Tab-separated table of C-alpha atoms in Angstrom:
chain	number	residue	atom	x	y	z
A	3	UNK	CA	-301.333	-55.058	25.818
A	4	UNK	CA	-298.750	-53.055	27.714
A	5	UNK	CA	-296.864	-56.276	28.578
A	6	UNK	CA	-296.545	-57.229	24.907
A	7	UNK	CA	-295.359	-53.705	24.059
A	8	UNK	CA	-292.802	-53.836	26.876
A	9	UNK	CA	-291.594	-57.258	25.686
A	10	UNK	CA	-291.268	-55.916	22.140
A	11	UNK	CA	-289.259	-52.898	23.335
A	12	UNK	CA	-286.986	-55.152	25.400
A	13	UNK	CA	-286.361	-57.399	22.388
A	14	UNK	CA	-285.663	-54.368	20.201
A	15	UNK	CA	-283.165	-52.961	22.709
A	16	UNK	CA	-281.494	-56.380	23.031
A	17	UNK	CA	-281.190	-56.703	19.264
A	18	UNK	CA	-279.716	-53.197	18.994
A	19	UNK	CA	-277.163	-53.920	21.724
A	20	UNK	CA	-276.278	-57.245	20.071
A	21	UNK	CA	-275.918	-55.502	16.726
A	22	UNK	CA	-273.689	-52.833	18.239
A	23	UNK	CA	-271.576	-55.480	19.960
A	24	UNK	CA	-271.051	-57.282	16.678
A	25	UNK	CA	-270.054	-53.996	15.110
A	26	UNK	CA	-266.918	-54.041	17.281
A	27	UNK	CA	-264.184	-56.564	16.524
A	28	UNK	CA	-260.622	-56.945	17.748
A	29	UNK	CA	-257.808	-58.794	15.989
A	30	UNK	CA	-255.515	-59.639	18.882
A	31	UNK	CA	-251.995	-61.009	19.211
A	32	UNK	CA	-250.544	-61.255	15.719
A	33	UNK	CA	-247.561	-59.578	14.068
A	34	UNK	CA	-248.907	-56.639	12.077
A	35	UNK	CA	-247.393	-55.631	8.748
A	36	UNK	CA	-249.291	-52.372	8.296
A	37	UNK	CA	-248.322	-51.662	4.677
A	38	UNK	CA	-246.031	-48.696	5.257
A	39	UNK	CA	-242.861	-50.777	5.120
A	40	UNK	CA	-241.505	-50.220	8.628
A	41	UNK	CA	-240.820	-52.950	11.200
A	42	UNK	CA	-243.848	-55.146	11.916
A	43	UNK	CA	-245.767	-54.537	15.142
A	44	UNK	CA	-245.507	-57.522	17.486
A	45	UNK	CA	-248.453	-58.609	19.656
A	46	UNK	CA	-250.682	-56.225	17.746
A	47	UNK	CA	-254.257	-55.222	18.386
A	48	UNK	CA	-256.494	-53.905	15.614
A	49	UNK	CA	-259.897	-52.584	16.716
A	50	UNK	CA	-262.602	-52.529	14.068
A	51	UNK	CA	-265.836	-50.603	14.492
A	52	UNK	CA	-268.390	-51.153	11.778
A	53	UNK	CA	-266.655	-50.974	8.410
A	54	UNK	CA	-263.563	-49.121	9.595
A	55	UNK	CA	-260.449	-49.474	11.679
A	56	UNK	CA	-260.923	-47.659	14.986
A	57	UNK	CA	-257.480	-48.067	16.557
A	58	UNK	CA	-254.170	-49.897	16.138
A	59	UNK	CA	-251.781	-50.775	18.951
A	60	UNK	CA	-250.410	-53.664	20.968
A	61	UNK	CA	-251.726	-55.830	23.786
A	62	UNK	CA	-249.735	-53.613	26.164
A	63	UNK	CA	-250.928	-50.262	24.821
A	64	UNK	CA	-254.486	-50.801	23.566
A	65	UNK	CA	-257.299	-52.129	25.735
A	66	UNK	CA	-259.794	-54.399	24.036
A	67	UNK	CA	-263.356	-53.359	24.967
A	68	UNK	CA	-265.294	-56.002	26.863
A	69	UNK	CA	-268.065	-56.080	24.260
A	70	UNK	CA	-265.744	-56.628	21.277
A	71	UNK	CA	-265.737	-59.854	19.292
A	72	UNK	CA	-262.155	-61.063	19.767
A	73	UNK	CA	-260.504	-62.775	16.804
A	74	UNK	CA	-257.226	-64.285	17.938
A	75	UNK	CA	-254.338	-63.753	15.536
A	76	UNK	CA	-251.724	-65.309	17.811
A	77	UNK	CA	-248.995	-66.926	15.730
A	78	UNK	CA	-250.203	-65.095	12.628
A	79	UNK	CA	-249.055	-62.388	10.281
A	80	UNK	CA	-251.690	-59.665	9.966
A	81	UNK	CA	-251.600	-57.404	6.923
A	82	UNK	CA	-253.762	-55.226	4.699
A	83	UNK	CA	-256.046	-57.036	2.306
A	84	UNK	CA	-254.157	-57.835	-0.889
A	85	UNK	CA	-254.707	-56.191	-4.247
A	86	UNK	CA	-254.372	-57.870	-7.621
A	87	UNK	CA	-253.873	-55.127	-10.181
A	88	UNK	CA	-254.527	-57.221	-13.279
A	89	UNK	CA	-257.417	-59.685	-13.296
A	90	UNK	CA	-260.018	-60.766	-15.830
A	91	UNK	CA	-263.174	-61.784	-14.000
A	92	UNK	CA	-264.894	-62.701	-17.295
A	93	UNK	CA	-262.600	-65.712	-17.724
A	94	UNK	CA	-261.798	-68.565	-15.327
A	95	UNK	CA	-258.797	-70.486	-16.655
A	96	UNK	CA	-260.394	-71.944	-19.789
A	97	UNK	CA	-257.777	-72.613	-22.472
A	98	UNK	CA	-259.876	-71.852	-25.568
A	99	UNK	CA	-260.713	-68.145	-25.724
A	100	UNK	CA	-262.598	-68.387	-29.015
A	101	UNK	CA	-264.931	-71.031	-27.611
A	102	UNK	CA	-265.300	-69.225	-24.265
A	103	UNK	CA	-266.164	-65.901	-25.904
A	104	UNK	CA	-268.914	-67.543	-27.959
A	105	UNK	CA	-270.340	-69.750	-25.220
A	106	UNK	CA	-270.326	-67.941	-21.897
A	107	UNK	CA	-271.224	-64.237	-22.280
A	108	UNK	CA	-274.835	-64.943	-21.131
A	109	UNK	CA	-273.386	-66.161	-17.811
A	110	UNK	CA	-270.878	-63.354	-17.277
A	111	UNK	CA	-272.994	-61.051	-15.128
A	112	UNK	CA	-274.784	-63.521	-12.868
A	113	UNK	CA	-272.366	-66.459	-12.650
A	114	UNK	CA	-268.849	-66.131	-14.075
A	115	UNK	CA	-267.788	-62.672	-12.892
A	116	UNK	CA	-269.370	-62.989	-9.409
A	117	UNK	CA	-267.629	-66.352	-8.964
A	118	UNK	CA	-264.293	-64.811	-9.940
A	119	UNK	CA	-264.709	-61.921	-7.505
A	120	UNK	CA	-265.720	-64.249	-4.668
A	121	UNK	CA	-262.738	-66.522	-5.300
A	122	UNK	CA	-260.418	-63.517	-5.193
A	123	UNK	CA	-261.865	-62.421	-1.865
A	124	UNK	CA	-261.427	-65.802	-0.193
A	125	UNK	CA	-257.832	-65.848	-1.450
A	126	UNK	CA	-257.216	-62.677	0.571
A	127	UNK	CA	-257.588	-60.291	-2.364
A	128	UNK	CA	-259.915	-57.586	-1.068
A	129	UNK	CA	-259.417	-55.238	-4.060
A	130	UNK	CA	-258.664	-55.861	-7.735
A	131	UNK	CA	-258.312	-54.024	-11.022
A	132	UNK	CA	-260.501	-55.797	-13.607
A	133	UNK	CA	-258.927	-54.975	-16.959
A	134	UNK	CA	-261.113	-55.953	-19.870
A	135	UNK	CA	-264.743	-57.113	-19.912
A	136	UNK	CA	-268.125	-56.035	-21.348
A	137	UNK	CA	-269.167	-52.648	-20.010
A	138	UNK	CA	-272.648	-53.333	-18.623
A	139	UNK	CA	-271.580	-56.514	-16.854
A	140	UNK	CA	-268.469	-54.893	-15.387
A	141	UNK	CA	-270.426	-52.031	-13.856
A	142	UNK	CA	-273.236	-54.304	-12.645
A	143	UNK	CA	-270.965	-56.774	-10.849
A	144	UNK	CA	-268.796	-54.027	-9.349
A	145	UNK	CA	-271.850	-52.219	-8.020
A	146	UNK	CA	-273.453	-55.397	-6.688
A	147	UNK	CA	-270.313	-56.063	-4.653
A	148	UNK	CA	-270.089	-52.468	-3.437
A	149	UNK	CA	-273.723	-52.513	-2.306
A	150	UNK	CA	-273.251	-55.791	-0.427
A	151	UNK	CA	-275.594	-57.819	-2.634
A	152	UNK	CA	-272.868	-60.341	-3.471
A	153	UNK	CA	-269.518	-61.158	-1.822
A	154	UNK	CA	-266.342	-60.317	-3.676
A	155	UNK	CA	-263.201	-58.266	-3.921
A	156	UNK	CA	-263.822	-54.563	-4.448
A	157	UNK	CA	-263.433	-54.181	-8.216
A	158	UNK	CA	-262.036	-51.218	-10.125
A	159	UNK	CA	-263.175	-51.852	-13.670
A	160	UNK	CA	-262.060	-50.702	-17.106
A	161	UNK	CA	-264.912	-52.176	-19.103
A	162	UNK	CA	-263.875	-52.890	-22.707
A	163	UNK	CA	-260.312	-52.769	-23.983
A	164	UNK	CA	-259.576	-49.747	-26.157
A	165	UNK	CA	-257.538	-50.687	-29.224
A	166	UNK	CA	-257.042	-49.992	-32.922
A	167	UNK	CA	-259.390	-52.735	-34.070
A	168	UNK	CA	-261.242	-55.467	-32.130
A	169	UNK	CA	-260.444	-59.084	-32.883
A	170	UNK	CA	-263.326	-60.882	-34.690
A	171	UNK	CA	-265.987	-62.013	-32.233
A	172	UNK	CA	-264.776	-59.825	-29.365
A	173	UNK	CA	-266.538	-56.578	-30.193
A	174	UNK	CA	-268.589	-56.605	-26.981
A	175	UNK	CA	-265.495	-56.190	-24.804
A	176	UNK	CA	-262.994	-54.689	-27.264
A	177	UNK	CA	-263.700	-51.295	-28.785
A	178	UNK	CA	-261.845	-50.090	-31.837
A	179	UNK	CA	-260.721	-46.524	-32.459
A	180	UNK	CA	-260.963	-45.253	-36.029
A	181	UNK	CA	-260.039	-41.576	-35.558
A	182	UNK	CA	-259.032	-39.115	-32.826
A	183	UNK	CA	-262.626	-37.976	-32.396
A	184	UNK	CA	-263.848	-41.581	-32.299
A	185	UNK	CA	-261.295	-42.260	-29.567
A	186	UNK	CA	-262.532	-39.302	-27.516
A	187	UNK	CA	-266.122	-40.403	-28.050
A	188	UNK	CA	-265.385	-43.929	-26.791
A	189	UNK	CA	-263.630	-42.584	-23.686
A	190	UNK	CA	-266.504	-40.219	-22.957
A	191	UNK	CA	-268.921	-43.145	-23.197
A	192	UNK	CA	-266.851	-45.179	-20.724
A	193	UNK	CA	-266.490	-42.222	-18.375
A	194	UNK	CA	-270.223	-41.567	-18.487
A	195	UNK	CA	-270.897	-45.219	-17.656
A	196	UNK	CA	-268.713	-44.881	-14.576
A	197	UNK	CA	-265.600	-46.967	-15.266
A	198	UNK	CA	-262.661	-46.568	-12.878
A	199	UNK	CA	-259.778	-46.852	-15.342
A	200	UNK	CA	-259.051	-47.122	-19.087
A	201	UNK	CA	-257.393	-50.234	-20.550
A	202	UNK	CA	-255.364	-49.583	-23.717
A	203	UNK	CA	-253.779	-52.262	-25.932
A	204	UNK	CA	-252.256	-52.537	-29.415
A	205	UNK	CA	-251.739	-48.790	-29.327
A	206	UNK	CA	-248.678	-49.109	-31.543
A	207	UNK	CA	-251.223	-49.788	-34.302
A	208	UNK	CA	-253.024	-46.492	-33.679
A	209	UNK	CA	-251.931	-43.191	-35.113
A	210	UNK	CA	-250.232	-40.906	-32.618
A	211	UNK	CA	-253.177	-38.531	-32.977
A	212	UNK	CA	-255.627	-41.284	-32.017
A	213	UNK	CA	-253.486	-42.412	-29.105
A	214	UNK	CA	-253.000	-38.889	-27.777
A	215	UNK	CA	-256.734	-38.241	-28.042
A	216	UNK	CA	-257.576	-41.359	-26.016
A	217	UNK	CA	-255.107	-40.625	-23.215
A	218	UNK	CA	-255.892	-36.915	-23.130
A	219	UNK	CA	-259.648	-37.513	-22.946
A	220	UNK	CA	-259.208	-40.099	-20.201
A	221	UNK	CA	-257.135	-37.688	-18.143
A	222	UNK	CA	-259.725	-34.944	-18.661
A	223	UNK	CA	-262.190	-37.274	-16.942
A	224	UNK	CA	-259.722	-38.086	-14.139
A	225	UNK	CA	-259.318	-41.629	-15.433
A	226	UNK	CA	-255.879	-43.216	-15.395
A	227	UNK	CA	-254.746	-45.222	-18.407
A	228	UNK	CA	-253.300	-48.723	-18.196
A	229	UNK	CA	-251.380	-49.777	-21.325
A	230	UNK	CA	-249.868	-52.990	-22.610
A	231	UNK	CA	-246.088	-53.136	-22.818
A	232	UNK	CA	-245.846	-56.181	-25.058
A	233	UNK	CA	-243.943	-54.523	-27.888
A	234	UNK	CA	-241.187	-51.898	-27.836
A	235	UNK	CA	-243.278	-49.377	-29.753
A	236	UNK	CA	-246.164	-49.767	-27.309
A	237	UNK	CA	-243.781	-48.715	-24.546
A	238	UNK	CA	-242.217	-45.850	-26.525
A	239	UNK	CA	-245.579	-44.409	-27.506
A	240	UNK	CA	-247.089	-44.997	-24.084
A	241	UNK	CA	-244.269	-43.034	-22.473
A	242	UNK	CA	-244.623	-40.239	-25.007
A	243	UNK	CA	-248.327	-39.694	-24.347
A	244	UNK	CA	-248.109	-40.217	-20.576
A	245	UNK	CA	-249.932	-43.463	-19.813
A	246	UNK	CA	-250.122	-44.166	-16.088
A	247	UNK	CA	-249.128	-47.829	-15.840
A	248	UNK	CA	-247.695	-50.493	-18.122
A	249	UNK	CA	-248.778	-54.147	-18.059
A	250	UNK	CA	-246.735	-57.335	-18.627
A	251	UNK	CA	-243.022	-57.763	-19.170
A	252	UNK	CA	-243.622	-58.189	-22.884
A	253	UNK	CA	-241.165	-58.415	-25.771
A	254	UNK	CA	-241.911	-62.144	-26.139
A	255	UNK	CA	-238.700	-64.200	-26.045
A	256	UNK	CA	-236.353	-61.243	-26.602
A	257	UNK	CA	-233.798	-61.494	-23.786
A	258	UNK	CA	-234.148	-57.947	-22.443
A	259	UNK	CA	-235.519	-54.457	-23.057
A	260	UNK	CA	-233.568	-52.488	-25.680
A	261	UNK	CA	-231.232	-49.793	-24.380
A	262	UNK	CA	-233.351	-46.978	-25.809
A	263	UNK	CA	-236.422	-48.242	-23.936
A	264	UNK	CA	-234.532	-48.360	-20.652
A	265	UNK	CA	-233.188	-44.870	-21.254
A	266	UNK	CA	-236.708	-43.553	-21.857
A	267	UNK	CA	-237.919	-45.238	-18.665
A	268	UNK	CA	-235.024	-43.773	-16.693
A	269	UNK	CA	-235.814	-40.312	-18.050
A	270	UNK	CA	-239.414	-40.731	-16.909
A	271	UNK	CA	-238.564	-42.014	-13.431
A	272	UNK	CA	-236.150	-39.097	-12.988
A	273	UNK	CA	-239.075	-36.664	-13.286
A	274	UNK	CA	-240.133	-36.619	-9.656
A	275	UNK	CA	-242.774	-33.988	-10.331
A	276	UNK	CA	-244.743	-36.643	-12.240
A	277	UNK	CA	-244.684	-39.056	-9.312
A	278	UNK	CA	-243.633	-42.713	-9.486
A	279	UNK	CA	-243.748	-44.670	-12.718
A	280	UNK	CA	-245.742	-47.884	-12.281
A	281	UNK	CA	-245.462	-51.257	-13.981
A	282	UNK	CA	-247.452	-54.462	-13.449
A	283	UNK	CA	-245.254	-57.280	-14.823
A	284	UNK	CA	-247.687	-60.262	-14.478
A	285	UNK	CA	-244.982	-62.929	-14.548
A	286	UNK	CA	-246.309	-65.927	-12.643
A	287	UNK	CA	-248.532	-67.347	-15.381
A	288	UNK	CA	-245.527	-67.549	-17.693
A	289	UNK	CA	-243.005	-68.528	-15.040
A	290	UNK	CA	-245.064	-71.421	-13.627
A	291	UNK	CA	-246.437	-72.829	-16.891
A	292	UNK	CA	-243.837	-75.569	-17.288
A	293	UNK	CA	-244.285	-76.645	-13.680
A	294	UNK	CA	-248.073	-76.909	-14.153
A	295	UNK	CA	-247.602	-78.710	-17.450
A	296	UNK	CA	-245.521	-81.387	-15.727
A	297	UNK	CA	-247.246	-81.372	-12.300
A	298	UNK	CA	-250.940	-81.248	-13.089
A	299	UNK	CA	-252.089	-82.182	-9.595
A	300	UNK	CA	-251.952	-78.452	-8.785
A	301	UNK	CA	-254.776	-77.935	-11.296
A	302	UNK	CA	-257.047	-80.183	-9.223
A	303	UNK	CA	-257.187	-77.700	-6.341
A	304	UNK	CA	-260.951	-77.233	-6.096
A	305	UNK	CA	-260.756	-73.667	-4.736
A	306	UNK	CA	-261.409	-72.434	-8.281
A	307	UNK	CA	-264.716	-74.330	-8.449
A	308	UNK	CA	-266.430	-71.909	-6.038
A	309	UNK	CA	-269.550	-70.371	-7.574
A	310	UNK	CA	-269.266	-72.229	-10.890
A	311	UNK	CA	-271.795	-74.837	-12.100
A	312	UNK	CA	-270.488	-78.385	-12.528
A	313	UNK	CA	-270.917	-78.122	-16.298
A	314	UNK	CA	-268.623	-75.085	-16.451
A	315	UNK	CA	-266.050	-76.714	-14.174
A	316	UNK	CA	-265.982	-79.784	-16.396
A	317	UNK	CA	-265.699	-77.632	-19.519
A	318	UNK	CA	-262.739	-75.724	-18.060
A	319	UNK	CA	-261.007	-78.941	-17.006
A	320	UNK	CA	-261.448	-80.466	-20.435
A	321	UNK	CA	-259.961	-77.394	-22.103
A	322	UNK	CA	-256.512	-78.089	-20.649
A	323	UNK	CA	-256.405	-81.898	-20.720
A	324	UNK	CA	-253.139	-81.568	-22.638
A	325	UNK	CA	-251.327	-78.487	-21.281
A	326	UNK	CA	-248.301	-79.186	-23.468
A	327	UNK	CA	-250.426	-78.721	-26.605
A	328	UNK	CA	-251.935	-75.321	-25.832
A	329	UNK	CA	-251.143	-72.700	-28.507
A	330	UNK	CA	-251.358	-69.986	-25.828
A	331	UNK	CA	-248.121	-71.245	-24.272
A	332	UNK	CA	-246.146	-72.098	-27.422
A	333	UNK	CA	-243.374	-69.601	-26.729
A	334	UNK	CA	-243.574	-69.635	-22.938
A	335	UNK	CA	-240.597	-71.968	-22.349
A	336	UNK	CA	-238.355	-69.564	-24.282
A	337	UNK	CA	-239.904	-66.520	-22.593
A	338	UNK	CA	-239.464	-67.816	-19.052
A	339	UNK	CA	-235.686	-67.254	-18.807
A	340	UNK	CA	-236.140	-63.600	-19.844
A	341	UNK	CA	-238.621	-62.665	-17.119
A	342	UNK	CA	-236.249	-62.063	-14.226
A	343	UNK	CA	-233.896	-60.019	-16.414
A	344	UNK	CA	-236.708	-57.732	-17.541
A	345	UNK	CA	-238.094	-57.310	-14.023
A	346	UNK	CA	-234.631	-56.442	-12.748
A	347	UNK	CA	-234.161	-53.932	-15.569
A	348	UNK	CA	-237.381	-52.208	-14.518
A	349	UNK	CA	-236.350	-52.149	-10.876
A	350	UNK	CA	-232.901	-50.793	-11.770
A	351	UNK	CA	-234.550	-48.072	-13.864
A	352	UNK	CA	-236.534	-46.869	-10.839
A	353	UNK	CA	-239.970	-48.224	-11.698
A	354	UNK	CA	-242.453	-49.115	-8.936
A	355	UNK	CA	-243.739	-52.635	-9.570
A	356	UNK	CA	-247.312	-53.647	-8.776
A	357	UNK	CA	-248.622	-57.129	-8.072
A	358	UNK	CA	-250.919	-58.257	-10.861
A	359	UNK	CA	-251.390	-61.655	-12.431
A	360	UNK	CA	-253.546	-61.695	-15.574
A	361	UNK	CA	-255.674	-64.036	-13.482
A	362	UNK	CA	-258.234	-65.947	-15.530
A	363	UNK	CA	-255.905	-66.801	-18.419
A	364	UNK	CA	-255.526	-70.517	-19.289
A	365	UNK	CA	-254.879	-72.648	-16.169
A	366	UNK	CA	-254.655	-69.541	-13.962
A	367	UNK	CA	-257.360	-69.276	-11.336
A	368	UNK	CA	-258.544	-66.345	-9.254
A	369	UNK	CA	-258.220	-68.407	-6.086
A	370	UNK	CA	-254.491	-69.005	-6.613
A	371	UNK	CA	-252.855	-66.512	-8.966
A	372	UNK	CA	-252.030	-63.687	-6.554
A	373	UNK	CA	-250.017	-65.660	-4.010
A	374	UNK	CA	-248.153	-67.346	-6.870
A	375	UNK	CA	-247.080	-63.943	-8.206
A	376	UNK	CA	-245.780	-62.927	-4.792
A	377	UNK	CA	-243.990	-66.274	-4.502
A	378	UNK	CA	-242.219	-65.888	-7.851
A	379	UNK	CA	-241.118	-62.355	-7.016
A	380	UNK	CA	-239.677	-63.304	-3.634
A	381	UNK	CA	-238.470	-66.902	-3.972
A	382	UNK	CA	-237.428	-66.930	-7.626
A	383	UNK	CA	-236.430	-63.331	-8.361
A	384	UNK	CA	-235.087	-62.435	-4.923
A	385	UNK	CA	-237.292	-59.369	-4.428
A	386	UNK	CA	-237.545	-58.232	-0.814
A	387	UNK	CA	-240.774	-59.639	0.706
A	388	UNK	CA	-241.711	-56.290	2.263
A	389	UNK	CA	-241.380	-54.644	-1.157
A	390	UNK	CA	-243.602	-57.362	-2.629
A	391	UNK	CA	-246.255	-56.944	0.077
A	392	UNK	CA	-246.305	-53.161	-0.385
A	393	UNK	CA	-246.693	-53.769	-4.138
A	394	UNK	CA	-249.860	-55.688	-3.275
A	395	UNK	CA	-251.222	-53.260	-0.667
A	396	UNK	CA	-249.895	-49.713	-0.262
A	397	UNK	CA	-248.879	-48.894	-3.837
A	398	UNK	CA	-252.024	-50.223	-5.592
A	399	UNK	CA	-254.275	-48.169	-3.306
A	400	UNK	CA	-252.152	-45.094	-4.001
A	401	UNK	CA	-252.241	-45.698	-7.762
A	402	UNK	CA	-256.003	-46.158	-7.715
A	403	UNK	CA	-256.475	-42.918	-5.767
A	404	UNK	CA	-258.030	-44.588	-2.732
A	405	UNK	CA	-255.066	-44.584	-0.332
A	406	UNK	CA	-257.079	-42.527	2.149
A	407	UNK	CA	-259.560	-45.431	2.390
A	408	UNK	CA	-257.588	-48.685	2.006
A	409	UNK	CA	-254.107	-50.109	1.410
A	410	UNK	CA	-252.726	-49.911	4.947
A	411	UNK	CA	-253.922	-50.890	8.407
A	412	UNK	CA	-254.563	-47.359	9.659
A	413	UNK	CA	-257.255	-45.900	11.950
A	414	UNK	CA	-260.072	-44.402	9.910
A	415	UNK	CA	-259.573	-46.570	6.842
A	416	UNK	CA	-261.812	-49.438	5.790
A	417	UNK	CA	-261.060	-52.638	7.657
A	418	UNK	CA	-259.701	-54.647	4.739
A	419	UNK	CA	-257.408	-57.002	6.630
A	420	UNK	CA	-256.127	-60.554	6.247
A	421	UNK	CA	-254.226	-62.883	8.552
A	422	UNK	CA	-252.247	-66.047	7.907
A	423	UNK	CA	-250.601	-68.520	10.268
A	424	UNK	CA	-246.849	-68.031	10.305
A	425	UNK	CA	-244.349	-65.391	9.191
A	426	UNK	CA	-245.084	-64.210	5.657
A	427	UNK	CA	-241.904	-62.153	5.546
A	428	UNK	CA	-239.950	-65.393	5.753
A	429	UNK	CA	-242.427	-67.710	4.016
A	430	UNK	CA	-244.384	-65.666	1.484
A	431	UNK	CA	-246.040	-68.823	0.116
A	432	UNK	CA	-248.099	-69.042	3.321
A	433	UNK	CA	-250.444	-66.673	1.488
A	434	UNK	CA	-251.705	-69.637	-0.544
A	435	UNK	CA	-253.970	-70.426	2.426
A	436	UNK	CA	-255.184	-67.234	4.079
A	437	UNK	CA	-256.846	-67.958	7.421
A	438	UNK	CA	-258.731	-64.717	8.102
A	439	UNK	CA	-260.297	-62.367	5.560
A	440	UNK	CA	-262.023	-59.207	6.743
A	441	UNK	CA	-263.373	-56.747	4.194
A	442	UNK	CA	-265.057	-53.498	5.205
A	443	UNK	CA	-265.280	-54.886	8.731
A	444	UNK	CA	-267.111	-58.060	7.754
A	445	UNK	CA	-265.391	-61.382	8.304
A	446	UNK	CA	-265.623	-63.629	5.241
A	447	UNK	CA	-263.160	-66.329	6.295
């Protein structure tokens, strides 16, 4: 009897020691881009204990404990886990929204949205802002990820779009506002459900009283408001009521933002007491459309199949058999030449740009969109790669109010870290194939 008890105790102690050993990891040897924007740290060492970063140093200054699991990052760039500040986990690249919205809602919670979040994670996106989906499903998937039940990027969800009037057949994830009090009521309902942010669109169709009520009520509940910037009046009104971030470059094929819009933006960015003004331009889906149309092999990358049934994969593939015929992209060829001009106007006006992709739109997959956005910024628009990386790490965490927990590789923060072979500051497109993904201390790739 006592022998069996002793054996049991020995096994228990061994398991505990093994568990503790696995709680300690060390990323050793790579060049660390910590997210703050200063020179990278060569021959870096990042110690991870449990979910958090314990220490950061170099092979010369920081001793790796003997019981740590060593993950070699020699020859790699090491950086904070990426953020994508504009994703739609309820869609997966299907080109017919009307059909998708009728067919797939029953699969959103258990199949579609979890697959999207998992694909983001394996692409090195450890956090994402999910801007527009049914409320119950958004909260359920976010919470399942946070509790460790399913793998995926940490999601910050808006639930339904808030707008003047929902489009027919979209009422489950688009909520209309019919009066100022109705607007406040809708925001209170979202706040009570636990959303992380409010998504506002078509607000140029609201009355100013309705718009002010929505933004004011959101701010009362410490919820930031993300607003479309598709049309000039959306931008003017959004600035007037104090929205917290604009989405898309907008203005269709108009060559640039009007002078009065730029002046309003410059007046806002000059008000340092209000903090930075943020904008998420989401350009890569538009910029790369013509390339995908004419080079469809890129659509056969099976990374976007992860977590999706064969029937859904086939359905998505069939939806874009003829990319040149898709109504969604009718004006894209004439919009493409305007994108760099508009992005440069925003930069010149003092706006802080955030990496976001509109991932999930036709032919845009959660496994690929984020690195493509970074690639367009750096290699097509000439944006400094360190600026682009900070727009996908440091600034998103700050905007979301979680910079004390994530966004940089700093002792005490969650260990959300990725690594890729090569120098991402010279070759940003290396991020298309991330080699190591660690989220909250757990290695997923």
